[in-house]
Each structure stands twice: as structure tokens, then as C-alpha cells.
Amino acid sequence: MPSAPYVVLKFGGTSVASRSRWQTIANVMQEHLENGYRPFVVCSAVAGVSNTLDKLLGEAVRGAHEPVLKQLRLLHTDLAHGLDVDPELVEDYLEELSRLALGVSLIREVNPRLHARVMSMGELMSTTLGAAFLNSQGLNTRLLDARKILASIDDADLPDNRRYLSAACGFEPDTALQSALEEDDASAFLTQGFIASTPAGETVLLGRGGSDTSAAYFAAKLGADRLEIWTDVPGMFTANPRQIPSARLLRHLGYDEAQELATMGAKVLHPRCLEPVRRHGIPLYIRSTEDPGLESTLISNEAPDLGAKVKAISSKSGITLISMDTLGMWQQVGFLADVFATFKRHGLSVDLVATSETNVTVSLDTA
Ligand code: ADP
Ligand code: ASP
Ligand code: MG
């Protein structure tokens, strides 16, 4: 296929949950094709499936996984019927899930390696059904395995939770990938968000909500012209619009402002998805799959500088706060260095820090 600029499109859980949403995906792809772009689509698991897979593991430890397996089978069979594609397409994944759950029920524990393999099935199933639907709609779409493209930055010294459940990947331009796709005669590509593999080929996850980051990695590797994150809200708001209905849409943000909001709890973007697009100057649009025509947020280098003002409010729940009181800090040298060395030794990442002369308070990043 002659080279055309790439647009990377990411669709989240609710955006891949029904035929009408997949029809929107097909329409968006078609529109980009007509405008001379080659769409590279990244999808999440169907809404609720990642949580159900997580629950499957918990139930398997007690040997009570069968009803959860049934639920997963039913949900994917229903979606396949809705899309008029063969439910048998996901049979191998459902069988593998059943084998893995049985394994957990026998050893009565879950390790991070196994956890990652089970959770990866959600994205593998949604994209398998989605690819069949897109091809049935006349969009010549190649399904790719994200684990063959995204390699995690692995370090045997990292705790296994980090290595397998919250991995990060490199995002330099990937000329080998670009040439391989160039030689492919497909008009568009579809792959999984959330999953990657270690250099040794083991499945890893990019952390909950990590499909945004997958899409940003692909955009950077392909040198895409733009990244579009399609979700259930039309953009980043001044607060979570589900909690604060009067929140206003932010039309244009800089990467650093968006980064600050994403890190501090605006879960519409995964915290790690901004760095790859910022580094390569790729504009990021947030769009609503529910209402594709709505005005949306653009995140880029060209955000107007409105001076210092409060742009948005975000909140995080379930955080761990540690407050350390001491009189020993006054005119002491290296007290904070000792405190932070302790966190480092225990593998704990610190989020926010507040200090006074007699108190240091930190919040811990529980992920
Ligand atoms: P997806 O499954 O498409 O990735 P997410 O649930 O991860 O979607 O992210 C979208 C959600 O982010 C919205 O439904 C909204 O509740 C939440 N959210 C939190 N803070 C904000 C914010 N400041 N602006 C927009 N959405 C926000
Ligand atoms: N499916 C994964 C999750 O729910 C990743 C994602 O949707 O971004 O966390
Ligand atoms: Mg998300």
C-alpha cells in the first residue's frame, strides 16, 4: 500500500461494547480513509470485562470461577451475535481462560505473570470480534497482536507486580514496524490496547486504563499525524463531569497541563500516555463515541498561555497518606534524604509531598 500518514484511533471499553459503537468506529475509520489517512486502531476490552477477569481470578482461588466464566462467555457471544460474526472466533481464548482459572483453583494463588495472561484475554477477544466486523463492513483491516510490536522495558530487579502489571515500553520511531506495515496491503490496522510483552515474550499489562498509553506508543512508533482517544466523554473537563455536571469542557490544553490532570486523577487519560505524544509533538484529540459530532479537547504544543489560573480540579480516592511528625528536622541536614531512602528501599513510589519544619506528609502511589 502506498505510504499514507497514520492516524491512531483508540476506542475504550464502552466504545467497543455494542454494534452501534462498532458502526461508529467503522464510520470514523472510513472518514479518515477518505481524507487520505491510514487508520491504526487500538481497542480496549469490552466495558466491564477487565473487572470481570480480575474477579475471575479472585473466584478461582476459592474454586468458584465457573459462574464468572459463563458470564464472560455470554457477554462475548452476545456481542458476536450483535455484530453478525461467528462466536467461535473467541472460543480458543475462552478455553484458555478456563484452563488458566482451573490452574489457579488448583494452586490456590495468583502470581503477576498469570494475572497478566488472564487480563490480556479481554483485549484479545474484543479485537478479534471487532476485526471480523470491520472486514464484514468492507473495511480491509488487518488484526495485529500488540505483544509482537510493544516490548516492555524489563528489569529483573523490579518487583513482579511492576514488571507484569504496570509495565512501560519504549517509544522511539520504529522503522521496522513502519516498513512492515508499508508492505501490507491492508487499508487499516486493528490491535489491542493494554497489553505488551517482555523482550522474552511473556505477556505484560501497561496498568489499568493503559490502552491510552498503548495508543500513544503506537502513534510515536509510527510517527502518526494525530492521535484520537475516543471515549464516553467529549474531552477533558474542568472536573469529572460524572461527579460535577456543571464542569466545563477544556478546548485546548498543553501536554504538561494534561499530564498534571491525568496524574492527579482525571482518568479520561492514562498518566503514561502523554509523554510519547509530547516527545514527538503529536496532537492528541479526545472525542466522544456516543456523540462523534461534539466539540472536543485538543492537547498540543500550541495551547494558548492564559497565565497562572486554576484550570481544573481533579480528585483521587483510596490514597495512602503517611504523616511523619518530628522535632528532629529543624536545622538538620539530609533528613528528607533519609526519609525517601526508606521509601526507595521498600519499593514505594511517592506521589505528593508536603513539608513544614516539624512534619513531612507524603501520599503513596498505590498502583
Ligand atoms: P475509556 O474506557 O474510554 O478509557 P475511562 O472510563 O477510562 O474511559 O475514562 C473516561 C471517564 O473519565 C469519564 O467517563 C469520566 O467519568 C472520567 N473523568 C475523570 N475526570 C475527568 C475529567 N476531568 N474530564 C473528563 N472525564 C473525566
Ligand atoms: N481494559 C483495561 C482496563 O480496563 C485497559 C483500558 O481499558 O484502558 O483497565
Ligand atoms: Mg480509560
mmCIF file of C-alpha atoms and ligand atoms in Angstrom:
data_model
loop_
_atom_site.group_PDB
_atom_site.id
_atom_site.type_symbol
_atom_site.label_atom_id
_atom_site.label_comp_id
_atom_site.label_asym_id
_atom_site.label_seq_id
_atom_site.Cartn_x
_atom_site.Cartn_y
_atom_site.Cartn_z
ATOM 1 C CA MET A 1 0.000 0.000 0.000
ATOM 2 C CA PRO A 2 1.455 3.450 -0.890
ATOM 3 C CA SER A 3 2.526 5.392 2.178
ATOM 4 C CA ALA A 4 -0.226 7.481 3.727
ATOM 5 C CA PRO A 5 0.077 9.367 7.006
ATOM 6 C CA TYR A 6 -1.181 7.425 10.014
ATOM 7 C CA VAL A 7 -3.908 8.449 12.381
ATOM 8 C CA VAL A 8 -4.032 6.366 15.577
ATOM 9 C CA LEU A 9 -7.547 5.915 16.970
ATOM 10 C CA LYS A 10 -8.113 4.483 20.446
ATOM 11 C CA PHE A 11 -11.554 3.226 21.496
ATOM 12 C CA GLY A 12 -12.222 2.494 25.185
ATOM 13 C CA GLY A 13 -14.452 -0.124 26.826
ATOM 14 C CA THR A 14 -17.869 1.467 26.276
ATOM 15 C CA SER A 15 -16.839 2.414 22.721
ATOM 16 C CA VAL A 16 -16.474 -1.272 21.736
ATOM 17 C CA ALA A 17 -19.433 -2.710 23.655
ATOM 18 C CA SER A 18 -22.190 -2.821 21.019
ATOM 19 C CA ARG A 19 -22.898 -2.956 17.316
ATOM 20 C CA SER A 20 -23.857 0.719 17.187
ATOM 21 C CA ARG A 21 -20.489 1.686 18.728
ATOM 22 C CA TRP A 22 -18.614 -0.549 16.243
ATOM 23 C CA GLN A 23 -20.605 1.096 13.467
ATOM 24 C CA THR A 24 -19.299 4.449 14.713
ATOM 25 C CA ILE A 25 -15.746 3.017 14.697
ATOM 26 C CA ALA A 26 -16.242 1.889 11.077
ATOM 27 C CA ASN A 27 -17.606 5.337 10.120
ATOM 28 C CA VAL A 28 -14.699 7.163 11.783
ATOM 29 C CA MET A 29 -12.195 4.893 10.001
ATOM 30 C CA GLN A 30 -13.974 5.416 6.677
ATOM 31 C CA GLU A 31 -13.881 9.176 7.110
ATOM 32 C CA HIS A 32 -10.128 9.127 7.802
ATOM 33 C CA LEU A 33 -9.524 6.867 4.787
ATOM 34 C CA GLU A 34 -11.410 9.341 2.604
ATOM 35 C CA ASN A 35 -9.199 12.132 3.938
ATOM 36 C CA GLY A 36 -6.063 10.233 2.888
ATOM 37 C CA TYR A 37 -5.085 8.756 6.282
ATOM 38 C CA ARG A 38 -4.306 5.150 7.133
ATOM 39 C CA PRO A 39 -6.147 4.322 10.382
ATOM 40 C CA PHE A 40 -4.338 2.345 13.077
ATOM 41 C CA VAL A 41 -6.990 1.393 15.631
ATOM 42 C CA VAL A 42 -6.300 0.390 19.237
ATOM 43 C CA CYS A 43 -9.128 -1.097 21.342
ATOM 44 C CA SER A 44 -9.829 -1.880 24.975
ATOM 45 C CA ALA A 45 -11.681 -4.906 26.285
ATOM 46 C CA VAL A 46 -15.471 -4.544 26.263
ATOM 47 C CA ALA A 47 -16.683 -2.366 29.190
ATOM 48 C CA GLY A 48 -16.673 -4.355 32.432
ATOM 49 C CA VAL A 49 -14.636 -7.271 31.055
ATOM 50 C CA SER A 50 -11.295 -6.333 32.656
ATOM 51 C CA ASN A 51 -13.024 -6.039 36.034
ATOM 52 C CA THR A 52 -14.741 -9.393 35.438
ATOM 53 C CA LEU A 53 -11.413 -11.035 34.555
ATOM 54 C CA ASP A 54 -9.968 -9.623 37.751
ATOM 55 C CA LYS A 55 -12.921 -11.085 39.637
ATOM 56 C CA LEU A 56 -12.442 -14.417 37.838
ATOM 57 C CA LEU A 57 -9.009 -14.714 39.425
ATOM 58 C CA GLY A 58 -10.338 -13.957 42.896
ATOM 59 C CA GLU A 59 -13.114 -16.513 42.497
ATOM 60 C CA ALA A 60 -10.755 -19.126 41.021
ATOM 61 C CA VAL A 61 -8.656 -19.018 44.187
ATOM 62 C CA ARG A 62 -11.804 -20.238 46.002
ATOM 63 C CA GLY A 63 -12.644 -22.695 43.214
ATOM 64 C CA ALA A 64 -15.764 -20.645 42.394
ATOM 65 C CA HIS A 65 -14.824 -19.445 38.895
ATOM 66 C CA GLU A 66 -17.414 -21.281 36.762
ATOM 67 C CA PRO A 67 -20.223 -18.651 37.003
ATOM 68 C CA VAL A 68 -17.739 -15.901 36.076
ATOM 69 C CA LEU A 69 -16.504 -17.893 33.066
ATOM 70 C CA LYS A 70 -20.138 -18.298 31.982
ATOM 71 C CA GLN A 71 -20.703 -14.570 32.293
ATOM 72 C CA LEU A 72 -17.667 -13.827 30.083
ATOM 73 C CA ARG A 73 -18.797 -16.385 27.502
ATOM 74 C CA LEU A 74 -22.310 -14.955 27.405
ATOM 75 C CA LEU A 75 -21.134 -11.360 27.034
ATOM 76 C CA HIS A 76 -18.832 -12.164 24.097
ATOM 77 C CA THR A 77 -21.363 -14.482 22.415
ATOM 78 C CA ASP A 78 -23.985 -11.721 22.665
ATOM 79 C CA LEU A 79 -21.604 -9.177 21.158
ATOM 80 C CA ALA A 80 -20.656 -11.606 18.332
ATOM 81 C CA HIS A 81 -24.355 -12.108 17.534
ATOM 82 C CA GLY A 82 -24.930 -8.341 17.632
ATOM 83 C CA LEU A 83 -22.079 -7.879 15.156
ATOM 84 C CA ASP A 84 -23.230 -10.805 12.952
ATOM 85 C CA VAL A 85 -19.865 -12.516 13.324
ATOM 86 C CA ASP A 86 -19.067 -16.092 14.401
ATOM 87 C CA PRO A 87 -18.849 -16.503 18.232
ATOM 88 C CA GLU A 88 -16.466 -19.442 17.589
ATOM 89 C CA LEU A 89 -13.798 -16.833 16.800
ATOM 90 C CA VAL A 90 -13.180 -16.296 20.531
ATOM 91 C CA GLU A 91 -13.554 -19.961 21.535
ATOM 92 C CA ASP A 92 -9.796 -20.560 21.874
ATOM 93 C CA TYR A 93 -9.487 -17.576 24.238
ATOM 94 C CA LEU A 94 -12.433 -18.731 26.358
ATOM 95 C CA GLU A 95 -10.933 -22.206 26.582
ATOM 96 C CA GLU A 96 -7.564 -20.812 27.577
ATOM 97 C CA LEU A 97 -9.283 -18.729 30.267
ATOM 98 C CA SER A 98 -10.985 -21.826 31.555
ATOM 99 C CA ARG A 99 -7.639 -23.696 31.716
ATOM 100 C CA LEU A 100 -5.911 -20.793 33.465
ATOM 101 C CA ALA A 101 -8.757 -20.442 36.003
ATOM 102 C CA LEU A 102 -8.628 -24.176 36.705
ATOM 103 C CA GLY A 103 -4.872 -23.871 37.268
ATOM 104 C CA VAL A 104 -5.422 -21.051 39.772
ATOM 105 C CA SER A 105 -8.096 -23.095 41.582
ATOM 106 C CA LEU A 106 -5.609 -25.971 41.983
ATOM 107 C CA ILE A 107 -2.650 -23.977 43.270
ATOM 108 C CA ARG A 108 -4.960 -21.535 45.132
ATOM 109 C CA GLU A 109 -2.898 -18.475 44.318
ATOM 110 C CA VAL A 110 -2.356 -15.987 41.508
ATOM 111 C CA ASN A 111 1.037 -14.660 40.525
ATOM 112 C CA PRO A 112 1.501 -11.466 38.447
ATOM 113 C CA ARG A 113 2.567 -13.469 35.345
ATOM 114 C CA LEU A 114 -0.658 -15.433 35.346
ATOM 115 C CA HIS A 115 -2.664 -12.348 36.241
ATOM 116 C CA ALA A 116 -1.349 -10.589 33.106
ATOM 117 C CA ARG A 117 -2.167 -13.567 30.859
ATOM 118 C CA VAL A 118 -5.735 -13.746 32.136
ATOM 119 C CA MET A 119 -6.361 -9.988 31.848
ATOM 120 C CA SER A 120 -4.935 -9.901 28.288
ATOM 121 C CA MET A 121 -7.820 -12.074 27.058
ATOM 122 C CA GLY A 122 -10.265 -9.157 27.307
ATOM 123 C CA GLU A 123 -8.496 -7.078 24.664
ATOM 124 C CA LEU A 124 -7.697 -10.163 22.545
ATOM 125 C CA MET A 125 -11.405 -11.098 22.421
ATOM 126 C CA SER A 126 -12.784 -7.606 21.722
ATOM 127 C CA THR A 127 -10.348 -7.012 18.846
ATOM 128 C CA THR A 128 -10.916 -10.473 17.337
ATOM 129 C CA LEU A 129 -14.659 -9.845 17.107
ATOM 130 C CA GLY A 130 -14.149 -6.230 16.037
ATOM 131 C CA ALA A 131 -11.762 -7.140 13.203
ATOM 132 C CA ALA A 132 -14.279 -9.639 11.815
ATOM 133 C CA PHE A 133 -16.999 -6.967 11.944
ATOM 134 C CA LEU A 134 -14.893 -4.278 10.245
ATOM 135 C CA ASN A 135 -13.943 -6.677 7.437
ATOM 136 C CA SER A 136 -17.602 -7.656 7.031
ATOM 137 C CA GLN A 137 -18.330 -3.938 6.529
ATOM 138 C CA GLY A 138 -15.867 -3.768 3.635
ATOM 139 C CA LEU A 139 -13.005 -2.176 5.615
ATOM 140 C CA ASN A 140 -9.913 -4.156 4.701
ATOM 141 C CA THR A 141 -8.491 -4.328 8.238
ATOM 142 C CA ARG A 142 -5.501 -6.366 9.456
ATOM 143 C CA LEU A 143 -5.646 -7.623 13.055
ATOM 144 C CA LEU A 144 -2.235 -7.342 14.748
ATOM 145 C CA ASP A 145 -1.031 -8.807 18.066
ATOM 146 C CA ALA A 146 0.158 -5.810 20.109
ATOM 147 C CA ARG A 147 2.528 -8.077 22.056
ATOM 148 C CA LYS A 148 4.589 -8.618 18.896
ATOM 149 C CA ILE A 149 5.064 -4.844 18.500
ATOM 150 C CA LEU A 150 5.319 -3.409 22.014
ATOM 151 C CA ALA A 151 8.232 -4.688 24.109
ATOM 152 C CA SER A 152 8.367 -3.700 27.764
ATOM 153 C CA ILE A 153 11.435 -2.145 29.325
ATOM 154 C CA ASP A 154 12.186 -5.106 31.534
ATOM 155 C CA ASP A 155 14.372 -5.178 34.593
ATOM 156 C CA ALA A 156 14.676 -8.306 36.703
ATOM 157 C CA ASP A 157 15.252 -6.099 39.788
ATOM 158 C CA LEU A 158 11.763 -4.578 39.538
ATOM 159 C CA PRO A 159 9.042 -6.165 41.667
ATOM 160 C CA ASP A 160 6.941 -8.644 39.612
ATOM 161 C CA ASN A 161 3.832 -6.502 40.090
ATOM 162 C CA ARG A 162 5.564 -3.688 38.274
ATOM 163 C CA ARG A 163 7.089 -5.917 35.578
ATOM 164 C CA TYR A 164 3.909 -7.765 34.655
ATOM 165 C CA LEU A 165 1.031 -5.500 35.669
ATOM 166 C CA SER A 166 2.284 -1.948 35.168
ATOM 167 C CA ALA A 167 4.985 -2.165 32.507
ATOM 168 C CA ALA A 168 6.320 0.713 30.398
ATOM 169 C CA CYS A 169 7.617 0.422 26.819
ATOM 170 C CA GLY A 170 9.999 2.368 24.586
ATOM 171 C CA PHE A 171 8.502 4.779 22.062
ATOM 172 C CA GLU A 172 11.199 5.714 19.567
ATOM 173 C CA PRO A 173 10.128 5.766 15.892
ATOM 174 C CA ASP A 174 10.073 2.111 14.743
ATOM 175 C CA THR A 175 11.278 1.916 11.146
ATOM 176 C CA ALA A 176 10.989 -1.893 11.060
ATOM 177 C CA LEU A 177 7.313 -1.623 12.003
ATOM 178 C CA GLN A 178 6.769 1.213 9.524
ATOM 179 C CA SER A 179 8.274 -0.827 6.649
ATOM 180 C CA ALA A 180 6.351 -3.972 7.594
ATOM 181 C CA LEU A 181 3.057 -2.055 7.547
ATOM 182 C CA GLU A 182 4.050 -0.308 4.324
ATOM 183 C CA GLU A 183 4.334 -3.677 2.609
ATOM 184 C CA ASP A 184 0.958 -4.790 3.946
ATOM 185 C CA ASP A 185 -1.936 -4.397 1.522
ATOM 186 C CA ALA A 186 -4.499 -3.787 4.302
ATOM 187 C CA SER A 187 -6.157 -0.357 4.326
ATOM 188 C CA ALA A 188 -6.228 -0.193 8.129
ATOM 189 C CA PHE A 189 -4.914 -1.973 11.223
ATOM 190 C CA LEU A 190 -6.552 -3.030 14.472
ATOM 191 C CA THR A 191 -4.761 -4.082 17.633
ATOM 192 C CA GLN A 192 -5.160 -4.432 21.404
ATOM 193 C CA GLY A 193 -4.566 -1.739 23.954
ATOM 194 C CA PHE A 194 -3.280 -2.531 27.463
ATOM 195 C CA ILE A 195 -1.003 -5.466 26.520
ATOM 196 C CA ALA A 196 2.634 -5.832 25.535
ATOM 197 C CA SER A 197 5.322 -8.439 26.109
ATOM 198 C CA THR A 198 8.695 -8.666 27.810
ATOM 199 C CA PRO A 199 11.675 -8.992 25.452
ATOM 200 C CA ALA A 200 11.489 -12.722 26.328
ATOM 201 C CA GLY A 201 7.918 -12.874 25.002
ATOM 202 C CA GLU A 202 5.874 -13.051 28.215
ATOM 203 C CA THR A 203 2.577 -11.149 28.277
ATOM 204 C CA VAL A 204 2.539 -7.959 30.378
ATOM 205 C CA LEU A 205 -0.021 -5.233 31.081
ATOM 206 C CA LEU A 206 0.511 -1.471 30.995
ATOM 207 C CA GLY A 207 -1.535 -0.818 34.159
ATOM 208 C CA ARG A 208 -5.314 -0.376 34.494
ATOM 209 C CA GLY A 209 -6.566 2.117 31.942
ATOM 210 C CA GLY A 210 -3.345 1.589 29.978
ATOM 211 C CA SER A 211 -4.883 1.336 26.489
ATOM 212 C CA ASP A 212 -4.477 5.103 26.101
ATOM 213 C CA THR A 213 -0.758 4.575 26.626
ATOM 214 C CA SER A 214 -0.655 1.732 24.079
ATOM 215 C CA ALA A 215 -2.195 4.088 21.532
ATOM 216 C CA ALA A 216 0.353 6.801 22.346
ATOM 217 C CA TYR A 217 3.218 4.286 21.936
ATOM 218 C CA PHE A 218 1.872 3.219 18.518
ATOM 219 C CA ALA A 219 1.425 6.857 17.452
ATOM 220 C CA ALA A 220 5.050 7.599 18.387
ATOM 221 C CA LYS A 221 6.434 4.436 16.770
ATOM 222 C CA LEU A 222 4.561 5.122 13.530
ATOM 223 C CA GLY A 223 5.219 8.869 13.509
ATOM 224 C CA ALA A 224 1.438 9.393 13.264
ATOM 225 C CA ASP A 225 -0.011 12.775 12.298
ATOM 226 C CA ARG A 226 -2.514 12.640 15.140
ATOM 227 C CA LEU A 227 -3.825 10.519 17.998
ATOM 228 C CA GLU A 228 -7.541 10.391 18.778
ATOM 229 C CA ILE A 229 -8.781 8.931 22.068
ATOM 230 C CA TRP A 230 -12.475 8.027 21.616
ATOM 231 C CA THR A 231 -14.297 7.563 24.903
ATOM 232 C CA ASP A 232 -17.587 8.209 26.725
ATOM 233 C CA VAL A 233 -16.996 11.958 27.276
ATOM 234 C CA PRO A 234 -16.067 14.516 24.588
ATOM 235 C CA GLY A 235 -12.903 15.703 26.281
ATOM 236 C CA MET A 236 -11.120 16.786 29.409
ATOM 237 C CA PHE A 237 -13.367 18.847 31.671
ATOM 238 C CA THR A 238 -12.637 21.269 34.483
ATOM 239 C CA ALA A 239 -13.688 18.400 36.816
ATOM 240 C CA ASN A 240 -15.028 14.865 36.358
ATOM 241 C CA PRO A 241 -18.335 15.589 34.531
ATOM 242 C CA ARG A 242 -19.927 12.497 36.122
ATOM 243 C CA GLN A 243 -19.352 13.971 39.591
ATOM 244 C CA ILE A 244 -19.742 17.662 38.728
ATOM 245 C CA PRO A 245 -22.368 18.075 35.982
ATOM 246 C CA SER A 246 -21.608 21.790 35.638
ATOM 247 C CA ALA A 247 -17.945 21.084 34.723
ATOM 248 C CA ARG A 248 -16.848 22.846 31.524
ATOM 249 C CA LEU A 249 -15.078 21.325 28.541
ATOM 250 C CA LEU A 250 -11.421 22.402 28.189
ATOM 251 C CA ARG A 251 -10.990 23.040 24.453
ATOM 252 C CA HIS A 252 -7.217 23.320 24.269
ATOM 253 C CA LEU A 253 -4.543 22.157 26.717
ATOM 254 C CA GLY A 254 -0.762 21.865 26.684
ATOM 255 C CA TYR A 255 0.813 18.434 27.242
ATOM 256 C CA ASP A 256 2.094 19.456 30.668
ATOM 257 C CA GLU A 257 -1.329 20.662 31.847
ATOM 258 C CA ALA A 258 -2.989 17.456 30.609
ATOM 259 C CA GLN A 259 -0.215 15.425 32.267
ATOM 260 C CA GLU A 260 -0.836 17.127 35.588
ATOM 261 C CA LEU A 261 -4.581 16.409 35.409
ATOM 262 C CA ALA A 262 -4.149 12.799 34.271
ATOM 263 C CA THR A 263 -1.626 12.067 37.025
ATOM 264 C CA MET A 264 -3.856 13.604 39.670
ATOM 265 C CA GLY A 265 -6.958 11.554 38.891
ATOM 266 C CA ALA A 266 -8.642 12.745 35.653
ATOM 267 C CA LYS A 267 -8.910 9.159 34.477
ATOM 268 C CA VAL A 268 -10.055 10.084 30.958
ATOM 269 C CA LEU A 269 -6.329 9.813 30.059
ATOM 270 C CA HIS A 270 -3.871 7.263 31.452
ATOM 271 C CA PRO A 271 -0.957 9.137 33.097
ATOM 272 C CA ARG A 272 1.693 7.490 30.884
ATOM 273 C CA CYS A 273 0.032 8.370 27.552
ATOM 274 C CA LEU A 274 1.160 11.990 27.348
ATOM 275 C CA GLU A 275 4.935 11.622 27.289
ATOM 276 C CA PRO A 276 5.171 9.673 23.974
ATOM 277 C CA VAL A 277 3.000 12.201 22.109
ATOM 278 C CA ARG A 278 4.611 15.206 23.776
ATOM 279 C CA ARG A 279 8.117 13.972 22.872
ATOM 280 C CA HIS A 280 7.164 13.603 19.204
ATOM 281 C CA GLY A 281 4.852 16.647 19.029
ATOM 282 C CA ILE A 282 1.807 14.556 18.038
ATOM 283 C CA PRO A 283 -1.518 16.344 18.687
ATOM 284 C CA LEU A 284 -3.961 14.355 20.839
ATOM 285 C CA TYR A 285 -7.747 14.771 20.437
ATOM 286 C CA ILE A 286 -10.311 13.380 22.889
ATOM 287 C CA ARG A 287 -13.600 12.521 21.139
ATOM 288 C CA SER A 288 -16.965 11.080 22.185
ATOM 289 C CA THR A 289 -18.036 7.794 20.554
ATOM 290 C CA GLU A 290 -21.547 8.412 21.858
ATOM 291 C CA ASP A 291 -21.744 11.709 20.010
ATOM 292 C CA PRO A 292 -18.982 11.936 17.379
ATOM 293 C CA GLY A 293 -20.065 15.411 16.278
ATOM 294 C CA LEU A 294 -19.469 17.108 19.668
ATOM 295 C CA GLU A 295 -16.692 19.655 20.092
ATOM 296 C CA SER A 296 -13.738 18.083 21.841
ATOM 297 C CA THR A 297 -10.411 18.684 23.581
ATOM 298 C CA LEU A 298 -7.148 19.151 21.690
ATOM 299 C CA ILE A 299 -3.874 18.620 23.548
ATOM 300 C CA SER A 300 -0.840 20.021 21.718
ATOM 301 C CA ASN A 301 2.171 22.320 21.813
ATOM 302 C CA GLU A 302 0.096 25.260 20.673
ATOM 303 C CA ALA A 303 -2.197 25.668 23.670
ATOM 304 C CA PRO A 304 -2.771 29.368 24.413
ATOM 305 C CA ASP A 305 -0.956 30.549 27.535
ATOM 306 C CA LEU A 306 -3.642 32.124 29.708
ATOM 307 C CA GLY A 307 -1.280 32.881 32.577
ATOM 308 C CA ALA A 308 -1.465 31.387 36.053
ATOM 309 C CA LYS A 309 -5.024 30.382 36.863
ATOM 310 C CA VAL A 310 -6.889 27.356 38.181
ATOM 311 C CA LYS A 311 -7.763 25.325 35.095
ATOM 312 C CA ALA A 312 -9.344 22.219 36.573
ATOM 313 C CA ILE A 313 -9.889 20.229 39.738
ATOM 314 C CA SER A 314 -9.235 16.522 39.980
ATOM 315 C CA SER A 315 -9.525 14.071 42.830
ATOM 316 C CA LYS A 316 -8.098 10.692 43.730
ATOM 317 C CA SER A 317 -9.693 8.257 46.135
ATOM 318 C CA GLY A 318 -8.235 5.391 48.148
ATOM 319 C CA ILE A 319 -4.829 7.002 48.526
ATOM 320 C CA THR A 320 -2.396 6.136 51.322
ATOM 321 C CA LEU A 321 -1.215 9.140 53.309
ATOM 322 C CA ILE A 322 1.764 8.960 55.670
ATOM 323 C CA SER A 323 2.308 11.815 58.056
ATOM 324 C CA MET A 324 5.649 11.911 59.895
ATOM 325 C CA ASP A 325 5.995 14.252 62.862
ATOM 326 C CA THR A 326 9.349 15.085 64.365
ATOM 327 C CA LEU A 327 11.197 17.925 66.011
ATOM 328 C CA GLY A 328 14.441 16.431 64.673
ATOM 329 C CA MET A 329 14.201 18.226 61.346
ATOM 330 C CA TRP A 330 14.993 21.716 62.497
ATOM 331 C CA GLN A 331 18.358 22.779 61.046
ATOM 332 C CA GLN A 332 19.091 19.125 60.224
ATOM 333 C CA VAL A 333 20.943 18.163 57.058
ATOM 334 C CA GLY A 334 19.760 15.180 54.992
ATOM 335 C CA PHE A 335 16.620 14.353 56.997
ATOM 336 C CA LEU A 336 14.446 14.178 53.857
ATOM 337 C CA ALA A 337 17.119 12.114 52.082
ATOM 338 C CA ASP A 338 16.831 9.503 54.860
ATOM 339 C CA VAL A 339 13.024 9.501 54.666
ATOM 340 C CA PHE A 340 12.993 8.992 50.899
ATOM 341 C CA ALA A 341 15.729 6.344 51.027
ATOM 342 C CA THR A 342 13.369 4.314 53.230
ATOM 343 C CA PHE A 343 10.567 4.522 50.658
ATOM 344 C CA LYS A 344 13.003 3.530 47.928
ATOM 345 C CA ARG A 345 14.232 0.526 49.908
ATOM 346 C CA HIS A 346 10.649 -0.730 50.207
ATOM 347 C CA GLY A 347 9.877 -0.159 46.507
ATOM 348 C CA LEU A 348 7.224 2.501 47.255
ATOM 349 C CA SER A 349 6.607 5.333 44.833
ATOM 350 C CA VAL A 350 5.763 8.713 46.391
ATOM 351 C CA ASP A 351 3.107 10.885 44.743
ATOM 352 C CA LEU A 352 2.778 14.205 46.590
ATOM 353 C CA VAL A 353 4.935 15.709 49.322
ATOM 354 C CA ALA A 354 4.220 18.469 51.855
ATOM 355 C CA THR A 355 6.776 19.590 54.414
ATOM 356 C CA SER A 356 6.994 22.003 57.305
ATOM 357 C CA GLU A 357 9.693 22.324 59.964
ATOM 358 C CA THR A 358 8.148 19.553 62.086
ATOM 359 C CA ASN A 359 6.168 17.437 59.659
ATOM 360 C CA VAL A 360 6.608 15.603 56.374
ATOM 361 C CA THR A 361 3.466 14.202 54.764
ATOM 362 C CA VAL A 362 3.546 12.063 51.634
ATOM 363 C CA SER A 363 0.903 10.259 49.628
ATOM 364 C CA LEU A 364 1.899 6.926 48.120
ATOM 365 C CA ASP A 365 1.186 5.841 44.573
ATOM 366 C CA THR A 366 -0.691 2.611 45.296
ATOM 367 C CA ALA A 367 -0.555 1.403 41.665
HETATM 368 P P1 ADP B 1 -12.397 4.518 28.489
HETATM 369 O O1 ADP B 1 -12.952 3.214 28.924
HETATM 370 O O2 ADP B 1 -12.969 5.025 27.213
HETATM 371 O O3 ADP B 1 -10.899 4.539 28.510
HETATM 372 P P2 ADP B 1 -12.447 5.858 31.065
HETATM 373 O O4 ADP B 1 -13.546 5.427 31.959
HETATM 374 O O5 ADP B 1 -11.096 5.303 31.310
HETATM 375 O O6 ADP B 1 -12.914 5.584 29.553
HETATM 376 O O7 ADP B 1 -12.302 7.462 31.068
HETATM 377 C C1 ADP B 1 -13.430 8.268 30.831
HETATM 378 C C2 ADP B 1 -14.003 8.739 32.144
HETATM 379 O O8 ADP B 1 -13.067 9.611 32.794
HETATM 380 C C3 ADP B 1 -15.252 9.591 32.042
HETATM 381 O O9 ADP B 1 -16.413 8.791 31.960
HETATM 382 C C4 ADP B 1 -15.199 10.418 33.318
HETATM 383 O O10 ADP B 1 -16.040 9.908 34.312
HETATM 384 C C5 ADP B 1 -13.766 10.271 33.826
HETATM 385 N N1 ADP B 1 -13.132 11.558 34.132
HETATM 386 C C6 ADP B 1 -12.498 11.847 35.307
HETATM 387 N N2 ADP B 1 -12.059 13.097 35.328
HETATM 388 C C7 ADP B 1 -12.390 13.665 34.136
HETATM 389 C C8 ADP B 1 -12.197 14.953 33.556
HETATM 390 N N3 ADP B 1 -11.557 15.934 34.195
HETATM 391 N N4 ADP B 1 -12.684 15.166 32.306
HETATM 392 C C9 ADP B 1 -13.328 14.192 31.632
HETATM 393 N N5 ADP B 1 -13.544 12.948 32.135
HETATM 394 C C10 ADP B 1 -13.087 12.669 33.375
HETATM 395 N N1 ASP B 2 -9.158 -2.819 29.665
HETATM 396 C C1 ASP B 2 -8.152 -2.219 30.507
HETATM 397 C C2 ASP B 2 -8.773 -1.685 31.795
HETATM 398 O O1 ASP B 2 -9.987 -1.696 31.939
HETATM 399 C C3 ASP B 2 -7.352 -1.166 29.811
HETATM 400 C C4 ASP B 2 -8.137 0.023 29.291
HETATM 401 O O2 ASP B 2 -9.343 -0.064 29.080
HETATM 402 O O3 ASP B 2 -7.516 1.063 29.076
HETATM 403 O O4 ASP B 2 -8.055 -1.270 32.659
HETATM 404 MG MG MG B 3 -9.558 4.664 30.094
#
